[in-house]
Backbone as JSON Lines, residues from 0, in Angstrom:
{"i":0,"aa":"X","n":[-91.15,57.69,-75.0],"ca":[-90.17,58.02,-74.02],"c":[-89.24,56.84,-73.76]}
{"i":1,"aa":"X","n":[-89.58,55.57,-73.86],"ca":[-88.87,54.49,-73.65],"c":[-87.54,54.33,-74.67]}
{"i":2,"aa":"X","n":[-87.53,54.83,-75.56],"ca":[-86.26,54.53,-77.06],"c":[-85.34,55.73,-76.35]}
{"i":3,"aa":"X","n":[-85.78,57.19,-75.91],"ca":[-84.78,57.8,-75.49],"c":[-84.39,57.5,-73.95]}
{"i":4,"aa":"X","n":[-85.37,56.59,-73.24],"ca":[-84.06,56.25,-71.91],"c":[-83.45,55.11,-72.38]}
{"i":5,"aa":"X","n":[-83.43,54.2,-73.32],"ca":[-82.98,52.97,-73.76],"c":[-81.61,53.83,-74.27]}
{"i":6,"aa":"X","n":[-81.75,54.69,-75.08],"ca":[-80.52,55.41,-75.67],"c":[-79.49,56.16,-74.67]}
{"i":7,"aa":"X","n":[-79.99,56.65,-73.7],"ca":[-79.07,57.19,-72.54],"c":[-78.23,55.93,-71.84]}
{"i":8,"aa":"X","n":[-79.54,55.23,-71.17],"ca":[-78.6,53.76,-71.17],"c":[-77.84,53.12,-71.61]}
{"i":9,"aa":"X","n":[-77.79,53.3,-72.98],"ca":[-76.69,52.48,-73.83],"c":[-75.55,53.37,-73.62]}
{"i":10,"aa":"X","n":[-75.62,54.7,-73.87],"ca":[-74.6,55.47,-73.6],"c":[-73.79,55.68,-72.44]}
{"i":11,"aa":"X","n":[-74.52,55.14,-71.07],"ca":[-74.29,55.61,-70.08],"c":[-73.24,54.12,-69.99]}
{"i":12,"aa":"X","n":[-73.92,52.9,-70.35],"ca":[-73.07,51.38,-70.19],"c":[-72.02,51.72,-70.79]}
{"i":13,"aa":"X","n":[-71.57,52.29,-72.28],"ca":[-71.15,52.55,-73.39],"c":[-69.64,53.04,-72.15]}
{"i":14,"aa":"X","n":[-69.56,54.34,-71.8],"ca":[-68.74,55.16,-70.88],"c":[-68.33,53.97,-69.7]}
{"i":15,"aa":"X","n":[-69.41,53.56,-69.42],"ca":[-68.98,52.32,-67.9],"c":[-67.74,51.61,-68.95]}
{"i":16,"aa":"X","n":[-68.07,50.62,-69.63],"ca":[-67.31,49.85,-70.54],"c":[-65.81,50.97,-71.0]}
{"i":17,"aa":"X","n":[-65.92,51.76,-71.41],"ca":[-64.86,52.48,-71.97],"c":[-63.59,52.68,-70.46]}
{"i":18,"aa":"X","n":[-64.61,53.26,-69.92],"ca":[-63.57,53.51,-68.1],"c":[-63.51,52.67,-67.63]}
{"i":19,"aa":"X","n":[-64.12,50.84,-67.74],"ca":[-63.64,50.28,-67.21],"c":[-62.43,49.5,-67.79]}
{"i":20,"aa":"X","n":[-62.28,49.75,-69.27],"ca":[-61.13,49.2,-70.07],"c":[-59.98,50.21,-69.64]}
{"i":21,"aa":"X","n":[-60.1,51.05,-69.69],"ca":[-58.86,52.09,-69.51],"c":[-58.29,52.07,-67.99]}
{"i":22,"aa":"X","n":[-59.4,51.71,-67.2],"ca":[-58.73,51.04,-65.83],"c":[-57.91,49.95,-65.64]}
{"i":23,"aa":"X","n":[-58.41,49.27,-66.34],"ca":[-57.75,47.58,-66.77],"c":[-56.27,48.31,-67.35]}
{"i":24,"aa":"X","n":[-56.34,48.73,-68.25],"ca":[-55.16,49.18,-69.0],"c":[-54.25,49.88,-68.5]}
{"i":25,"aa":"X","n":[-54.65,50.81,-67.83],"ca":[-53.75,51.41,-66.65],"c":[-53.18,50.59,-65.7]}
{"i":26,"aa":"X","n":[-53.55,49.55,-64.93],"ca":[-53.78,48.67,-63.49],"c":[-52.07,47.82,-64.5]}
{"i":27,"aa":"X","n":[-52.64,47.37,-65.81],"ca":[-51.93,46.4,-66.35],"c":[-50.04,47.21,-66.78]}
{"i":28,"aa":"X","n":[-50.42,48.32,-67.36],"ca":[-49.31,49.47,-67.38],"c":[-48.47,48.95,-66.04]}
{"i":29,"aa":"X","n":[-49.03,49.58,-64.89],"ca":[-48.86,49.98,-63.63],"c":[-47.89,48.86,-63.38]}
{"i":30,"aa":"X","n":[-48.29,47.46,-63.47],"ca":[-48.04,46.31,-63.51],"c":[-46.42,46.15,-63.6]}
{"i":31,"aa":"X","n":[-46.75,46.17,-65.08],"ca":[-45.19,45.55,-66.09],"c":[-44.52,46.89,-65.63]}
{"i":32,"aa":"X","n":[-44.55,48.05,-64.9],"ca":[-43.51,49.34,-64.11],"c":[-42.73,48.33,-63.37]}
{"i":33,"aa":"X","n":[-43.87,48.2,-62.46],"ca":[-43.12,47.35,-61.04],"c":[-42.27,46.58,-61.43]}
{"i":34,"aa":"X","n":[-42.75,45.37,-62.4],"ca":[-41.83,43.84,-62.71],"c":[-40.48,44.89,-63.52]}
{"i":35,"aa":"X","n":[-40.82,45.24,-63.92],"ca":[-39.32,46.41,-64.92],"c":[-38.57,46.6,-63.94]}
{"i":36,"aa":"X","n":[-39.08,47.58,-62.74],"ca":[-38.41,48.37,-61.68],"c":[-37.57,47.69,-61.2]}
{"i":37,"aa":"X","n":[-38.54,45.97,-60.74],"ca":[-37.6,44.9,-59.43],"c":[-36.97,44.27,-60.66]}
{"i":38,"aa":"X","n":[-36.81,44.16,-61.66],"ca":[-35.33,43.43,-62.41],"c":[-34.84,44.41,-62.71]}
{"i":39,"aa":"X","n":[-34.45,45.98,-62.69],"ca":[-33.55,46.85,-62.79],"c":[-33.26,46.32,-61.46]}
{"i":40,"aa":"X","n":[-33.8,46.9,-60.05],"ca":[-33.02,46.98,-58.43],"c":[-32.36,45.59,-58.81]}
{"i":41,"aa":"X","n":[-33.07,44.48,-58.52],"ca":[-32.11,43.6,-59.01],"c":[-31.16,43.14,-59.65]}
{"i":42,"aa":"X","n":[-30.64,43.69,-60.66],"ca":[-29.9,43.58,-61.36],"c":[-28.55,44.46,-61.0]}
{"i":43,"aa":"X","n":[-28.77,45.09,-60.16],"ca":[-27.66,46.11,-59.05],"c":[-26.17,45.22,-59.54]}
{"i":44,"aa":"X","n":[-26.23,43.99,-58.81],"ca":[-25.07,43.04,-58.83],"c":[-24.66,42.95,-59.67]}
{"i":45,"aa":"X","n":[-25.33,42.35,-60.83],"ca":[-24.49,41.92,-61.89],"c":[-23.87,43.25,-62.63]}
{"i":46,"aa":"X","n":[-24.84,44.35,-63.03],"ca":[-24.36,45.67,-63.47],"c":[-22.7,45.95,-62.28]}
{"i":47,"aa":"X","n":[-22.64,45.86,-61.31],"ca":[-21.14,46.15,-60.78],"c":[-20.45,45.62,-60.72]}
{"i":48,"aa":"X","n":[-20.71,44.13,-61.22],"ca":[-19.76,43.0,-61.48],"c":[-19.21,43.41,-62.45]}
{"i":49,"aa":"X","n":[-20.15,43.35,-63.62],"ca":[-19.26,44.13,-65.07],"c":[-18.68,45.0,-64.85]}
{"i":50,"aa":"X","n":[-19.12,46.2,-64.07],"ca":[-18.19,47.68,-64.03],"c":[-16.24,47.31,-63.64]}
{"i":51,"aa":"X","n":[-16.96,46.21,-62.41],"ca":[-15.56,45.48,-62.19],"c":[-14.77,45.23,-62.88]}
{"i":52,"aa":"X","n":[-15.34,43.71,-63.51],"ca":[-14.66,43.12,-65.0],"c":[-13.61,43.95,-65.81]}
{"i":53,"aa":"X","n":[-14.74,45.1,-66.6],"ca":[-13.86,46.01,-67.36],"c":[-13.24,47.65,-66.41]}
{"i":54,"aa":"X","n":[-13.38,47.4,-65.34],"ca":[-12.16,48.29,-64.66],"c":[-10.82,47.11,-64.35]}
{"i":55,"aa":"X","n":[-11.1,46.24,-64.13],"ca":[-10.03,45.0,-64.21],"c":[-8.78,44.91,-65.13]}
{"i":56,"aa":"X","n":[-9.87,44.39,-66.03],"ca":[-9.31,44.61,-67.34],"c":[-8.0,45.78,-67.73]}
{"i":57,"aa":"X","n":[-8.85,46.98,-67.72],"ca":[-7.92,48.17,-67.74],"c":[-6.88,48.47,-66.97]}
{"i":58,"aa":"X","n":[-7.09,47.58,-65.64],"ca":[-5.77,48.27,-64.8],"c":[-4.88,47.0,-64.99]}
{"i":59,"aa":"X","n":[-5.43,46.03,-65.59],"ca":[-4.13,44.97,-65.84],"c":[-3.84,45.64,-67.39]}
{"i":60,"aa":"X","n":[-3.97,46.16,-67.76],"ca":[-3.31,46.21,-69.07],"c":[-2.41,48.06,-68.69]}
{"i":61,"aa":"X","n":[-3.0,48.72,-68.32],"ca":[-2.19,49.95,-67.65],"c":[-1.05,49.18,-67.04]}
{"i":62,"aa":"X","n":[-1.29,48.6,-66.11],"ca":[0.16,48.09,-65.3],"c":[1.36,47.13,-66.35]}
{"i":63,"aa":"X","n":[0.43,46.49,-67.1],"ca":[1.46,45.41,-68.42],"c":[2.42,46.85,-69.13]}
{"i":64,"aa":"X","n":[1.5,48.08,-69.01],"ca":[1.91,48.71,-70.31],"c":[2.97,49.85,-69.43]}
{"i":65,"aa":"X","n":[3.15,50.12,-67.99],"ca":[3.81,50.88,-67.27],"c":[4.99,50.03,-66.81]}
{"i":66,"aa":"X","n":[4.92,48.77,-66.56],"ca":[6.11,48.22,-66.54],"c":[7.09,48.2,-67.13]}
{"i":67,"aa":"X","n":[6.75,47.86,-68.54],"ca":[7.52,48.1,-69.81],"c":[7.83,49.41,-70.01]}
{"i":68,"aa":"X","n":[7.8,50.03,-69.64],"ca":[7.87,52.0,-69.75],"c":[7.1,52.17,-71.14]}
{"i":69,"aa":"X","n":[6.09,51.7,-71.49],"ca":[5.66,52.52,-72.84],"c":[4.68,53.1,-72.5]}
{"i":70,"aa":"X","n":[4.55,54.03,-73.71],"ca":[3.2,55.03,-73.41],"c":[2.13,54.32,-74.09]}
{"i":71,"aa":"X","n":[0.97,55.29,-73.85],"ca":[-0.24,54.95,-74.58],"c":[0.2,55.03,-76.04]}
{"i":72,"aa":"X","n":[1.09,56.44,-76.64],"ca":[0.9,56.57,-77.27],"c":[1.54,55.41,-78.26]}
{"i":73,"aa":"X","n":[2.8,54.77,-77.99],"ca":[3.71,53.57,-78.37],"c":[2.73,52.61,-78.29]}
{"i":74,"aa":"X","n":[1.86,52.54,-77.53],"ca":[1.0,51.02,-77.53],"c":[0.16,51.17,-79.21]}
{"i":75,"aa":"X","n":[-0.52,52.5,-79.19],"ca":[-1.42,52.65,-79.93],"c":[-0.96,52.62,-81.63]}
{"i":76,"aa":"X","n":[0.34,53.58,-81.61],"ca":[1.0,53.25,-82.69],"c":[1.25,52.16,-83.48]}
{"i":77,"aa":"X","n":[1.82,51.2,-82.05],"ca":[1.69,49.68,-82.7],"c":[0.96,48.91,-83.15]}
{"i":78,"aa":"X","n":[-0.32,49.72,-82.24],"ca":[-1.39,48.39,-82.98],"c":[-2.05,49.38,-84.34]}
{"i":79,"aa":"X","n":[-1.3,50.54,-84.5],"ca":[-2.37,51.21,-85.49],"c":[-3.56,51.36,-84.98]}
{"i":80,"aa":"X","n":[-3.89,52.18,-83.93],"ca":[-5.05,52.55,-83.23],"c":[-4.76,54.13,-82.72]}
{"i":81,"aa":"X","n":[-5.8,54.61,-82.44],"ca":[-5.96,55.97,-81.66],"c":[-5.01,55.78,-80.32]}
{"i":82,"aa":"X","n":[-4.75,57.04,-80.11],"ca":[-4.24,56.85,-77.76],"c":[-5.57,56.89,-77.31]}
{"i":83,"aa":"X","n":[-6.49,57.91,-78.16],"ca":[-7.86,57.71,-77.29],"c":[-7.88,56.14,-77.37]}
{"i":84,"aa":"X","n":[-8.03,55.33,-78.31],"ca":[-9.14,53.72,-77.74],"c":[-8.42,53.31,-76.64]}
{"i":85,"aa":"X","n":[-6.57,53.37,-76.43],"ca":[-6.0,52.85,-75.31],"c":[-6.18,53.48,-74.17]}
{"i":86,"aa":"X","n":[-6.66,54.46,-74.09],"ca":[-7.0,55.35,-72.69],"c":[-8.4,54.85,-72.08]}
{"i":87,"aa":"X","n":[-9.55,54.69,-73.07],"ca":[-10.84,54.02,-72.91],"c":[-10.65,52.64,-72.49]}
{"i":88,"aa":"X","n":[-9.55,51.78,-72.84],"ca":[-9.53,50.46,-72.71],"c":[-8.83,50.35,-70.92]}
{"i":89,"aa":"X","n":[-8.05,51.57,-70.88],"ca":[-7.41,51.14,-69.56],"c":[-8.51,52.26,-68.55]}
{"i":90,"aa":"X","n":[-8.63,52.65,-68.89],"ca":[-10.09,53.25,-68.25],"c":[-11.48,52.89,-67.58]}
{"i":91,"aa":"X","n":[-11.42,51.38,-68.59],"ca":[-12.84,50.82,-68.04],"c":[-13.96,51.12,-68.82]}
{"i":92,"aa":"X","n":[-13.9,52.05,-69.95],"ca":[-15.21,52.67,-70.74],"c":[-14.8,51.8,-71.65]}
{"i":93,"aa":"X","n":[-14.04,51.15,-72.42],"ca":[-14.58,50.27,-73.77],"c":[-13.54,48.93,-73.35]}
{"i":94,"aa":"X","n":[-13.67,47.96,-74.22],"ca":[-12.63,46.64,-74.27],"c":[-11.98,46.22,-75.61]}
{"i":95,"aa":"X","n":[-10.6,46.05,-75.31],"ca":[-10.28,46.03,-76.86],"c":[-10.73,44.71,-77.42]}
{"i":96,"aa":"X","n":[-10.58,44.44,-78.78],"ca":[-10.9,43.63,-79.59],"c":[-10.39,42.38,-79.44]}
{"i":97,"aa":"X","n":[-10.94,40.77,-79.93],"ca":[-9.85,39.89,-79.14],"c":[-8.88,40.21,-80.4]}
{"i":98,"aa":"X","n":[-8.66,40.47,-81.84],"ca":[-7.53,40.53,-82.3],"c":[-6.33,41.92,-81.36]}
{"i":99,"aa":"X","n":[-7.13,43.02,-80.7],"ca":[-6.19,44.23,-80.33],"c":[-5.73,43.34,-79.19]}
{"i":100,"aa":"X","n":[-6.72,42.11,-78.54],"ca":[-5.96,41.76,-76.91],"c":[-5.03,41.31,-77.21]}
{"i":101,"aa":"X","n":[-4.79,40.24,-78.35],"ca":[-3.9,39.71,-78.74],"c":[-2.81,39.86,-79.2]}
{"i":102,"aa":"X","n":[-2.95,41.04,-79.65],"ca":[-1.61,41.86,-80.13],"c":[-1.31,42.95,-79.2]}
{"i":103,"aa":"X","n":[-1.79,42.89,-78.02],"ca":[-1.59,43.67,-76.51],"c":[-0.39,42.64,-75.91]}
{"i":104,"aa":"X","n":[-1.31,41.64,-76.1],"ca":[-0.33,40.32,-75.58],"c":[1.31,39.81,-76.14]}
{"i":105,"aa":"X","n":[1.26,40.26,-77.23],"ca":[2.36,39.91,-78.29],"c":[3.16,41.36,-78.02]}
{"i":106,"aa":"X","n":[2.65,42.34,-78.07],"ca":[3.75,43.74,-77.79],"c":[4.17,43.43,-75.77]}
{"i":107,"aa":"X","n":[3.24,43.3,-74.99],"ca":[3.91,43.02,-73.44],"c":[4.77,41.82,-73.64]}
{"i":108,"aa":"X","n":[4.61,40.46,-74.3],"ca":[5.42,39.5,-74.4],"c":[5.01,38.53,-73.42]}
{"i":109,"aa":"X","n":[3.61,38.28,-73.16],"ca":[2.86,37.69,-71.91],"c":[1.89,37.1,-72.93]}
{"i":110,"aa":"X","n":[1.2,35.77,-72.52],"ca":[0.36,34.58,-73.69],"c":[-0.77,35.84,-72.96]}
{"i":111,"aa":"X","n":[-2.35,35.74,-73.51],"ca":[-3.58,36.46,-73.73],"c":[-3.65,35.96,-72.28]}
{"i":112,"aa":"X","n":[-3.96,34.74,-72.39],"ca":[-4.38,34.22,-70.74],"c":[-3.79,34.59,-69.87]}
{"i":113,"aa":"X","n":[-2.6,35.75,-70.09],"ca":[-2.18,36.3,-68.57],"c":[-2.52,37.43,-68.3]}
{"i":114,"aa":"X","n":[-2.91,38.53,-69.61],"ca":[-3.87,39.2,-69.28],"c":[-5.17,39.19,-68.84]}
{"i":115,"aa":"X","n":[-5.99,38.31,-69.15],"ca":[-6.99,37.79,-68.67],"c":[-7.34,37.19,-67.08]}
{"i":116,"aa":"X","n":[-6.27,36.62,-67.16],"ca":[-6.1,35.99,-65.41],"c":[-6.47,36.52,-64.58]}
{"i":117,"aa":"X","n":[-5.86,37.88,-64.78],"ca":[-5.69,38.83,-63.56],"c":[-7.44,39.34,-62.89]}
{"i":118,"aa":"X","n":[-8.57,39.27,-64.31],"ca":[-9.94,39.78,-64.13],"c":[-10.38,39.31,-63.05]}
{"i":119,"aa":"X","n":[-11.36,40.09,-62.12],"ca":[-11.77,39.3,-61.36],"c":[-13.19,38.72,-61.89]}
């Protein structure tokens, strides 16, 4: 009788050991959520700083490009680009290239750094 309670025992430690790893493993999961969670909330700032940046961006180059009376579509022509990328760029959803800023800069007739200036 002693080999089959020795064998339940082992089995029974066997399950302790197994649930107590998968607790550990869970606890540790659980863990790296939280630290994830508080550098997403945290990161609030800088994520709307950028949103800033490149809404910036776009409305200084909308206003460079409404002064001059041209359209999107005259901007885009010139640089050999879509009106969509110039609509995205003054939009805030993408940023042009530094060769497209540069030749943004050269069609308004303003050095790069004065488009740029304006970012906050």
């Amino acid at each position: 009788m002693a080999p089959a309670a020795s064998g339940i025992s082992f089995a029974i430690i066997l399950w302790l050991i197994l649930g107590l790893i998968s607790l550990c493993s869970f606890i540790y999961l659980f863990i790296l959520l939280v630290k994830a969670l508080r550098k997403y909330i945290n990161s609030a700032d800088a994520r709307k700083e950028q949103h800033a940046i490149k809404k910036s961006l776009g409305e200084t180059l909308r206003e460079y490009r409404t002064e001059r009376k041209m359209t999107q579509e005259f901007v885009a022509e010139h640089l050999g680009i879509s009106r969509q990328a110039v609509s995205k760029w003054e939009s805030g959803i993408s940023e042009p290239s530094t060769s497209n800023l540069l030749a943004l800069a050269k069609l308004f007739g303003v050095p790069a750094e004065e488009l740029l200036a304006n970012i906050h």
